[in-house]
mmCIF file of C-alpha atoms in Angstrom:
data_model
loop_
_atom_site.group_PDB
_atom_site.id
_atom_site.type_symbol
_atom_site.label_atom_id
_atom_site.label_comp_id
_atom_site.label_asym_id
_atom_site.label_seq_id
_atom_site.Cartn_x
_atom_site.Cartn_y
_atom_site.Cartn_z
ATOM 1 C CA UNK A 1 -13.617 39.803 18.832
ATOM 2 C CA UNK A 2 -14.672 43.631 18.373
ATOM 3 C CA UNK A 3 -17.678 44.554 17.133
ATOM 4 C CA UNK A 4 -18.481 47.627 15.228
ATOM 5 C CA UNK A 5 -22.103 48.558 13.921
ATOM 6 C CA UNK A 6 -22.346 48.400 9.847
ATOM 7 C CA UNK A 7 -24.423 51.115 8.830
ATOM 8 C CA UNK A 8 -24.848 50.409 5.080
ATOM 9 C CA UNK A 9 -26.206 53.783 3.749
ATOM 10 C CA UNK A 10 -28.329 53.237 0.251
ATOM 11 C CA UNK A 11 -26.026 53.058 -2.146
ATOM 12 C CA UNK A 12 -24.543 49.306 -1.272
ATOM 13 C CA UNK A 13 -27.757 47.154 -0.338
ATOM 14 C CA UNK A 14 -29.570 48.834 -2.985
ATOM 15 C CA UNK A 15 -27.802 48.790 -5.929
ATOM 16 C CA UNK A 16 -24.161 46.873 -5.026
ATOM 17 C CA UNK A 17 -25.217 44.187 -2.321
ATOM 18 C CA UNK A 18 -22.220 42.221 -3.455
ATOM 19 C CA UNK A 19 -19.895 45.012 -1.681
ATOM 20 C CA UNK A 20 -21.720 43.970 1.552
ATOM 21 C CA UNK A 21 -20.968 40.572 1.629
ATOM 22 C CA UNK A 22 -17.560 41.260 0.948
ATOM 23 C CA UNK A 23 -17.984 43.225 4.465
ATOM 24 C CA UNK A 24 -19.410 40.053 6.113
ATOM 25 C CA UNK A 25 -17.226 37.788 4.751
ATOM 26 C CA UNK A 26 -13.597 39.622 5.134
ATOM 27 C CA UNK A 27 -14.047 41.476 8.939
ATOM 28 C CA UNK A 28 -14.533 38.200 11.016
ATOM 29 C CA UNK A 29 -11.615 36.362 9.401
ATOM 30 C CA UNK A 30 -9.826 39.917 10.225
ATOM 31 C CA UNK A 31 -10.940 40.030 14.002
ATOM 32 C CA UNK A 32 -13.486 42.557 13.647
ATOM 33 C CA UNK A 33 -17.479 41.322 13.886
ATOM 34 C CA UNK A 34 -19.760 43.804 11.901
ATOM 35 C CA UNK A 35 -23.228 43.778 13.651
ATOM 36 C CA UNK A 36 -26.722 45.334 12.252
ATOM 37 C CA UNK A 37 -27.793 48.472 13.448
ATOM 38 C CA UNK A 38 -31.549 47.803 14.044
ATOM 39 C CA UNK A 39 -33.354 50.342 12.476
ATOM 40 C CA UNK A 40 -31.369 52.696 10.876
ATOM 41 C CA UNK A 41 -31.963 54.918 8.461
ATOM 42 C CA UNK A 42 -31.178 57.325 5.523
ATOM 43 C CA UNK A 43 -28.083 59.359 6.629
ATOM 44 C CA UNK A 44 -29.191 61.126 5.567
ATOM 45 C CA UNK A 45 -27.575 62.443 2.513
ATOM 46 C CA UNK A 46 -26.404 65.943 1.869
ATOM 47 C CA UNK A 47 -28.906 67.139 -0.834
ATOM 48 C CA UNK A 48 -31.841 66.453 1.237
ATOM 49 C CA UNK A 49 -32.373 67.325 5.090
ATOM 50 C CA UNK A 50 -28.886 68.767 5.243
ATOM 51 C CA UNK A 51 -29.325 71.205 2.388
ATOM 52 C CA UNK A 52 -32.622 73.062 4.383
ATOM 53 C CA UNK A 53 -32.815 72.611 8.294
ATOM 54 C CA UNK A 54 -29.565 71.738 10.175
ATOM 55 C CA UNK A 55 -31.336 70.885 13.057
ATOM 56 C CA UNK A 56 -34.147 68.174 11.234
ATOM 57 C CA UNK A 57 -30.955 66.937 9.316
ATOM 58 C CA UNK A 58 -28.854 66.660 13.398
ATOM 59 C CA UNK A 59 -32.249 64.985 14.438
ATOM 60 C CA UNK A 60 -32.268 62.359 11.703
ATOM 61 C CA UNK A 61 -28.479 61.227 11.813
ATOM 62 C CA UNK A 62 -28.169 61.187 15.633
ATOM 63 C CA UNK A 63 -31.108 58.929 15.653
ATOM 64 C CA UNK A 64 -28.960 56.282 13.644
ATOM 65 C CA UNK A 65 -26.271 57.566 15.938
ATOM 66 C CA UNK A 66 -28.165 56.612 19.137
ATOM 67 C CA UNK A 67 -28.960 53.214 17.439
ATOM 68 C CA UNK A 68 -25.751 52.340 17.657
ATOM 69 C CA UNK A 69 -25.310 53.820 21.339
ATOM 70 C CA UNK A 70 -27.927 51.507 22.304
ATOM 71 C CA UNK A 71 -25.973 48.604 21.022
ATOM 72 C CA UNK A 72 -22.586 49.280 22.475
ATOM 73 C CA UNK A 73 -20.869 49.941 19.424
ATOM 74 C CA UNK A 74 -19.078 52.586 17.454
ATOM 75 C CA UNK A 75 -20.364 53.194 13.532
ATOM 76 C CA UNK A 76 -18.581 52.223 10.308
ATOM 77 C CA UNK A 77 -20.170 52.926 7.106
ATOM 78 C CA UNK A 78 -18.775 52.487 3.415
ATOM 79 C CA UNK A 79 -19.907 54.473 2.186
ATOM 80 C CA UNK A 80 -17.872 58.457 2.183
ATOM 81 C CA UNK A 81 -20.844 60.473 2.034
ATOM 82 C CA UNK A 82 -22.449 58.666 5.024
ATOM 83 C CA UNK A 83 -19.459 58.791 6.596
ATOM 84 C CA UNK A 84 -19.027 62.477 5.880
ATOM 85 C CA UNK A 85 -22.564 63.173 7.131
ATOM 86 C CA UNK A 86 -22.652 61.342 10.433
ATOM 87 C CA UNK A 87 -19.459 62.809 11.518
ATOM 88 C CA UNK A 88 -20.501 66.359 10.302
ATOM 89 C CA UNK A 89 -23.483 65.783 12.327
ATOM 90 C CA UNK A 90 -21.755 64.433 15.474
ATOM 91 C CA UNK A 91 -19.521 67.592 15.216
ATOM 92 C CA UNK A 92 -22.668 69.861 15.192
ATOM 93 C CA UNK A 93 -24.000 68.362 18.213
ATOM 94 C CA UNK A 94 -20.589 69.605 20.352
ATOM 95 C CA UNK A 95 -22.778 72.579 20.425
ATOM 96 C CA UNK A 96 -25.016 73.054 23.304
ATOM 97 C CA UNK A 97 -27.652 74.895 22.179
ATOM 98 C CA UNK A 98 -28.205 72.207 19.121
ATOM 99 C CA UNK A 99 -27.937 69.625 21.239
ATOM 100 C CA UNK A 100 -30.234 70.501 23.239
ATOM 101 C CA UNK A 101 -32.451 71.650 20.579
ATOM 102 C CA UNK A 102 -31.981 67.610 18.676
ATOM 103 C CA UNK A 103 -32.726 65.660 22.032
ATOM 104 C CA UNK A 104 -36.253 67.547 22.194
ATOM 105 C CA UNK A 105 -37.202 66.184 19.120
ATOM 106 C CA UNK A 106 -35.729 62.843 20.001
ATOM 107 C CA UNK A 107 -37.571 62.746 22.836
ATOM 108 C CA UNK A 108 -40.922 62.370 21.072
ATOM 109 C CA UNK A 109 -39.217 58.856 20.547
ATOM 110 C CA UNK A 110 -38.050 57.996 23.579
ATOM 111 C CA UNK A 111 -34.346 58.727 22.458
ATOM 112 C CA UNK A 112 -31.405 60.377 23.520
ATOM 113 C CA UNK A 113 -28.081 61.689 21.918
ATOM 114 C CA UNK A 114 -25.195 60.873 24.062
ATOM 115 C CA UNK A 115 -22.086 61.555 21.600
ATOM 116 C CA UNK A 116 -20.632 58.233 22.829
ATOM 117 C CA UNK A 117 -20.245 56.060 19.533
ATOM 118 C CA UNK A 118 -17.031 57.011 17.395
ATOM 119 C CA UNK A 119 -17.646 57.136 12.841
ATOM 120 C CA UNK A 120 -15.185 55.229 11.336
ATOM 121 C CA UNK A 121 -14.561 54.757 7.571
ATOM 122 C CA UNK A 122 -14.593 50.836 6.448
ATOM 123 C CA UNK A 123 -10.634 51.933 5.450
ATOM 124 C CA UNK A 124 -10.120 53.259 8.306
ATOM 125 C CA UNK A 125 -10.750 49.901 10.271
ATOM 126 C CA UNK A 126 -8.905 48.072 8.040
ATOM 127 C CA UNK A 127 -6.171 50.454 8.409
ATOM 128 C CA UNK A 128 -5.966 51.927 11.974
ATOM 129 C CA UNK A 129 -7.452 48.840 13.737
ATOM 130 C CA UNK A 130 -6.854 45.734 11.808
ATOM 131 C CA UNK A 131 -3.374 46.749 9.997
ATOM 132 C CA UNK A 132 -1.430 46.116 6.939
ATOM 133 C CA UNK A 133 0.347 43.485 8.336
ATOM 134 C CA UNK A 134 -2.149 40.948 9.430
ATOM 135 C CA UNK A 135 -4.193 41.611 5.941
ATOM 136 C CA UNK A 136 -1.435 40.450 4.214
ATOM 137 C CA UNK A 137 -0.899 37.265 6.312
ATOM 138 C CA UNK A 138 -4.676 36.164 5.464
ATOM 139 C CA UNK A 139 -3.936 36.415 2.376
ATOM 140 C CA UNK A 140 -4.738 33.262 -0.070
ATOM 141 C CA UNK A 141 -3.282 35.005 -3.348
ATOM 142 C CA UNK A 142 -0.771 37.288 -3.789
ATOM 143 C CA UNK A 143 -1.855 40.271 -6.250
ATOM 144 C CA UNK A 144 2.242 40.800 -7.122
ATOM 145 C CA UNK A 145 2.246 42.269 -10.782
ATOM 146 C CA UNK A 146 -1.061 44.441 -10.640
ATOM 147 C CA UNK A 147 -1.140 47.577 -11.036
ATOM 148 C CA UNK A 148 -3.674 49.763 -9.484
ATOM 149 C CA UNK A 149 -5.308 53.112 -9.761
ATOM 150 C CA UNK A 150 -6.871 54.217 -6.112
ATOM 151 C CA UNK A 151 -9.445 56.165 -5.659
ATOM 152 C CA UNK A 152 -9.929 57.342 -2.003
ATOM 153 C CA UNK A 153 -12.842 60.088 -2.490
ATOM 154 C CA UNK A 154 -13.486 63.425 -1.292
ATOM 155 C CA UNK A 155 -15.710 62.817 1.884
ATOM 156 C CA UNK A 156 -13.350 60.783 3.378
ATOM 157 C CA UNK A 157 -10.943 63.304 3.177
ATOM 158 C CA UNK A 158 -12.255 66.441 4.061
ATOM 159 C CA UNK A 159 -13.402 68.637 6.184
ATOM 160 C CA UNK A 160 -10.056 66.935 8.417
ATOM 161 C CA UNK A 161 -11.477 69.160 11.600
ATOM 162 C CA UNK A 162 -14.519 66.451 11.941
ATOM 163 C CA UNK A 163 -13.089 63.123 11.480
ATOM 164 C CA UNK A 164 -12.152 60.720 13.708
ATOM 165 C CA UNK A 165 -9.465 59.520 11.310
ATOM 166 C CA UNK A 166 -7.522 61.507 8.944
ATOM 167 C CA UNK A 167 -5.151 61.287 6.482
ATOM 168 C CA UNK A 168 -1.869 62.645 7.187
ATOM 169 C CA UNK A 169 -1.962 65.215 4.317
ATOM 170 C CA UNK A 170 -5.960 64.824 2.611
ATOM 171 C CA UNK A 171 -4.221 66.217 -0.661
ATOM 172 C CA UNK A 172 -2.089 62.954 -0.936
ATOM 173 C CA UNK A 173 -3.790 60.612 0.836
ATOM 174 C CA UNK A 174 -1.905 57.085 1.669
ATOM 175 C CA UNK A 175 -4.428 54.663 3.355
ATOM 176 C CA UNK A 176 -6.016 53.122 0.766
ATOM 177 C CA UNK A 177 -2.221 52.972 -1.550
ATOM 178 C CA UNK A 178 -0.736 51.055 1.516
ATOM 179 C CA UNK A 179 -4.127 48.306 2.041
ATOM 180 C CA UNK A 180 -3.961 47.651 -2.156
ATOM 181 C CA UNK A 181 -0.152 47.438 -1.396
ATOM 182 C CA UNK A 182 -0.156 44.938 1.402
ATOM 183 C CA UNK A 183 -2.388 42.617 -0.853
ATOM 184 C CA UNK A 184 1.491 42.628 -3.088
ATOM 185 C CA UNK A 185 -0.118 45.182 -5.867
ATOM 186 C CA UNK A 186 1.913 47.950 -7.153
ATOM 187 C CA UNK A 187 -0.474 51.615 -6.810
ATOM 188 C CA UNK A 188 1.717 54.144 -9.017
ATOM 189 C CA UNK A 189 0.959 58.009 -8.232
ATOM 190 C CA UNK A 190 -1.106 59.974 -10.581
ATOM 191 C CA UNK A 191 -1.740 63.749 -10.611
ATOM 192 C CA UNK A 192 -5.438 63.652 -10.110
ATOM 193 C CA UNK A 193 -5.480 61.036 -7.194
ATOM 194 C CA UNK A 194 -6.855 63.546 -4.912
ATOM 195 C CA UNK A 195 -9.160 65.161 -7.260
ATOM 196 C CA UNK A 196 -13.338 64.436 -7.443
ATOM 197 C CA UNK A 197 -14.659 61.901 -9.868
ATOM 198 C CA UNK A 198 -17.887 63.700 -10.681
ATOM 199 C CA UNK A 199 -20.551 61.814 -8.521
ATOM 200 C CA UNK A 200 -23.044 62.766 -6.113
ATOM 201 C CA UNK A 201 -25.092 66.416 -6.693
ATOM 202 C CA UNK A 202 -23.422 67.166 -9.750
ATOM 203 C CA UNK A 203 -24.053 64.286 -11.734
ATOM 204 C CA UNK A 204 -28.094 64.372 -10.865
ATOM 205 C CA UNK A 205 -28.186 67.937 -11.198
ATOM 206 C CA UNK A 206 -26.064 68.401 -14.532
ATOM 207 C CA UNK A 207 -24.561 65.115 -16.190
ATOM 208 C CA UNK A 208 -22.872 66.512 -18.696
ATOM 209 C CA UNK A 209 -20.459 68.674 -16.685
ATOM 210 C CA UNK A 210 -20.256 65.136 -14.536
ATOM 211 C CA UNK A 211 -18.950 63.215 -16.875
ATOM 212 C CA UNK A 212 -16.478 65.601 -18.459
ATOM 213 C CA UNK A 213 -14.666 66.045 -14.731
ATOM 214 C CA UNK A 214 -14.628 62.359 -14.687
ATOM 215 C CA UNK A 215 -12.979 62.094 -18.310
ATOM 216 C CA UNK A 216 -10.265 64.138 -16.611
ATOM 217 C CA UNK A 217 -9.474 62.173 -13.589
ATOM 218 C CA UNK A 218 -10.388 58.632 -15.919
ATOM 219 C CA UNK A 219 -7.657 59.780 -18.766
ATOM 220 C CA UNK A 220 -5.014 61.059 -15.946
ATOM 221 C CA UNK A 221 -5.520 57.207 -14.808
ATOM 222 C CA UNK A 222 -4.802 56.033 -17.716
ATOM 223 C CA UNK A 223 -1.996 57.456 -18.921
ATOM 224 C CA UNK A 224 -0.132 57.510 -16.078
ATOM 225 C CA UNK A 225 -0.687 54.566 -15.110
ATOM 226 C CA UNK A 226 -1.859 52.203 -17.487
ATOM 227 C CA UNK A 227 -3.652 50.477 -14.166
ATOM 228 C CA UNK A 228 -5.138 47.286 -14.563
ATOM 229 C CA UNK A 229 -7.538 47.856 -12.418
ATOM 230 C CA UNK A 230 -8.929 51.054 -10.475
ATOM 231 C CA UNK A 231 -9.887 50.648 -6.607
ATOM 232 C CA UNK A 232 -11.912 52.626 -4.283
ATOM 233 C CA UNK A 233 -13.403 52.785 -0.935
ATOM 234 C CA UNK A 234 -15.999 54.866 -1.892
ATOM 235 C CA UNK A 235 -19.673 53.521 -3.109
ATOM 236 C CA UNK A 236 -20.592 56.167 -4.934
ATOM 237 C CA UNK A 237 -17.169 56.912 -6.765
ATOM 238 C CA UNK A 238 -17.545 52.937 -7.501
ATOM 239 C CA UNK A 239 -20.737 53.706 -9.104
ATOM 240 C CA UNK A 240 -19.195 56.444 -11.345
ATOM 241 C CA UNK A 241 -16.166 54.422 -12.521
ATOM 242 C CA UNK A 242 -18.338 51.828 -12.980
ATOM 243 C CA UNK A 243 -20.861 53.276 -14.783
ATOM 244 C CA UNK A 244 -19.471 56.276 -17.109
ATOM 245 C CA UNK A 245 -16.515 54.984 -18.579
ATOM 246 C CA UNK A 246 -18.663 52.993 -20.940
ATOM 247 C CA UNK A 247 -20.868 55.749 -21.897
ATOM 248 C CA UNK A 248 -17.669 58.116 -22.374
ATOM 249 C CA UNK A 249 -16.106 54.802 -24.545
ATOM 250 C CA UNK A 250 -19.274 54.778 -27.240
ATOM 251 C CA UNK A 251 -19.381 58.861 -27.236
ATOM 252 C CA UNK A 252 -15.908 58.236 -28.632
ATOM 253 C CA UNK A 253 -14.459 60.408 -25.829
ATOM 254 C CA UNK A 254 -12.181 57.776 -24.557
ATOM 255 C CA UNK A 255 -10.008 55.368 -27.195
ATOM 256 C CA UNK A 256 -9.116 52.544 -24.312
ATOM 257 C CA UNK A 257 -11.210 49.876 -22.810
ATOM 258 C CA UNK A 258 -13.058 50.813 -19.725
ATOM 259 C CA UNK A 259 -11.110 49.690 -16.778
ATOM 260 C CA UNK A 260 -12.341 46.869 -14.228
ATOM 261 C CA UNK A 261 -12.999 48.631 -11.077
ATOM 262 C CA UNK A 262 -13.437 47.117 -7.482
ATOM 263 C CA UNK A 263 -14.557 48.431 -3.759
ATOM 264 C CA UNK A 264 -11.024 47.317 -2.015
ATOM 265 C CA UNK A 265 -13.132 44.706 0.059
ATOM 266 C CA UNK A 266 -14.349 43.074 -2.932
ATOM 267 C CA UNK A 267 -10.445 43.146 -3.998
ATOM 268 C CA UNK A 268 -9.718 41.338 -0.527
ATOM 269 C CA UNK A 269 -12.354 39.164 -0.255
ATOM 270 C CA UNK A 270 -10.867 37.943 -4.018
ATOM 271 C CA UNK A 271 -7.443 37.580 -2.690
ATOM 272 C CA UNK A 272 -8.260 36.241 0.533
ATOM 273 C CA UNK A 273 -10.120 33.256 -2.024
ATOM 274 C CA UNK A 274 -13.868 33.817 -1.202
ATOM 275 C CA UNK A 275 -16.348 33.090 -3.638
ATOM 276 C CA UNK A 276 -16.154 36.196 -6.763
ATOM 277 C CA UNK A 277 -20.408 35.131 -7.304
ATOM 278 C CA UNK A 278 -20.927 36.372 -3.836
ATOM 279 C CA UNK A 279 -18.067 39.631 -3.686
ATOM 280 C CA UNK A 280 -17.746 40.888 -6.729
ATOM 281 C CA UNK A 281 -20.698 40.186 -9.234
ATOM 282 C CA UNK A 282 -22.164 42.945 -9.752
ATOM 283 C CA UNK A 283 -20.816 45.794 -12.271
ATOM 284 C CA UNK A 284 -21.012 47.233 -16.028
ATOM 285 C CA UNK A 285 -17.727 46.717 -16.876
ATOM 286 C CA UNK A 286 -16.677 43.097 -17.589
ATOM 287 C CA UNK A 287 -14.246 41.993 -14.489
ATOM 288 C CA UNK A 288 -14.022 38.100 -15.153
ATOM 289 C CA UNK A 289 -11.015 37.946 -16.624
ATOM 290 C CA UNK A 290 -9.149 40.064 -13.941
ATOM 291 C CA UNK A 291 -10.757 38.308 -11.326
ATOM 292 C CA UNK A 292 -9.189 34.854 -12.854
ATOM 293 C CA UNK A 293 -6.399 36.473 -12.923
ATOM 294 C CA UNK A 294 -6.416 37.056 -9.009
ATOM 295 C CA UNK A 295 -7.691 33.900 -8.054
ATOM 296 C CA UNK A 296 -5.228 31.914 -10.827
ATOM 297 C CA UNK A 297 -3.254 28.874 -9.518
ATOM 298 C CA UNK A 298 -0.035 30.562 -10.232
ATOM 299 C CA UNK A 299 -0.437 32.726 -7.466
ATOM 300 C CA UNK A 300 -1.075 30.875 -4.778
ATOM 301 C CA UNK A 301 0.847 31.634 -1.643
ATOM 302 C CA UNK A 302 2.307 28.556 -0.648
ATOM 303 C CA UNK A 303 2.621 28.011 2.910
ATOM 304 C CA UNK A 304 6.056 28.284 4.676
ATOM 305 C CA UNK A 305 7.074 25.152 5.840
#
């Protein structure tokens, strides 16, 4: 079985820990064996180290990058801006002088970039390394007669010149449509699927503007849609769909219920029939009833004989 080192980030232990035992749970039935980086630490995340000194924010991410060097492994995270962050860092150590300038500081601990481990995206492991196809056969539910909204989110989509794994055209990306497809859902197009929800920077530094680009992409959703359920691959774009729908549906700027939204490996981990207490337990927005829905008797696959 391959392993791949799970760096977690902040977002999922801290404040979704159910997302991460949909990780544990799902990978090993899939062939893949997530293993602890010991150690690691803050990405760390754009408005802090990266937003002052390049080469203290290089020094701090190839330290978590060495971690996994150490171990053998390549990285994947689930989180887009640690993704986005670690790979922008690896791409800033191709230069020597940086380099150079990084493993002096990593040196005080005994510690030394090599460039050797690969940053993958949780959906891109799923996608490039596991595959539709045997997703679907592990399947214990079929999802046939959803329909969902996808939400891929911007750091896992640009800049393309840095990733390991890109989408074929980052303006209409595909992975994520095809991994909710092979589960038997139906993902219809919508004309903001590309476009930012709002999280991150802007919503700590002004809410307001925030929430009213999220009423955009949330209200495209909806009408062209009419998804029963939203899913994304992205903790902090889970975060926001989770958490401002219901503040935009008692300001009266929305007049439909807020829409139960997933991390796609708490939608697999569901289909695939693992406990919903452990996978998915943990959001704002009420998701019982489409979670009974997933795991109801009627859908079943039945085994071929």
């Amino acid at each position: 079985m391959e392993k791949i080192g799970l760096y977690l980030g902040c977002n999922i232990p801290l404040k979704n820990p159910d997302i991460e035992q949909s990780f544990r749970k799902i990978f090993p039935v899939l062939g893949i064996e997530p293993v602890d980086l010991l150690g690691a630490s803050c990405c760390p995340a754009w408005g802090t180290a990266p937003s002052f000194d390049l080469n203290t924010w290089c020094a701090i991410s190839s330290r978590n990058i060495t971690i996994a060097e150490e171990q053998g492994v390549d990285i994947m995270t689930g989180c887009n801006s640690c993704f986005g962050v670690l790979s922008e860092a690896k791409h800033f150590l191709e230069d020597s002088g940086r380099r150079k300038a990084v493993n002096a500081s990593l040196a005080t601990i005994n510690r030394t970039f090599h460039g050797t481990s690969d940053i993958y995206h949780v959906a891109h492991v799923l996608h490039r390394k596991i595959g539709t196809q045997k997703i679907t056969e592990n399947l214990k539910y079929s999802l046939e007669g959803l329909k969902i909204a996808v939400q891929t989110g911007c750091h896992a989509l640009w800049p393309t010149d840095v990733y390991k794994v890109n989408e074929e055209n980052p303006f209409f990306p595909t992975m994520l449509r095809e991994l909710c497809e092979a589960t038997g859902a139906t993902v219809p197009h919508y004309s903001r699927l590309a476009g930012c929800c709002g999280m991150g920077g802007m919503r700590s530094t002004d809410q307001e503007k925030s929430l009213g680009l999220f009423k955009e992409k949330i209200v495209s959703i909806k009408e062209e849609t009419d998804a029963d359920l939203i899913v994304t691959t992205c903790s902090s774009c889970f975060l926001q769909f989770d958490m401002s729908q219901p503040i935009l549906k008692q300001r009266g700027l929305i007049d439909f219920e807020p829409i139960p939204t997933f991390y796609f490996t708490q939608l697999l981990a569901l289909a695939m029939g693992f406990d919903p207490n452990q996978v998915a337990s943990i959001s704002q927005i009420d998701r019982s009833a489409v979670i009974a829905t997933i795991q109801s008797e009627d859908r079943l696959i039945k085994e071929v004989a």
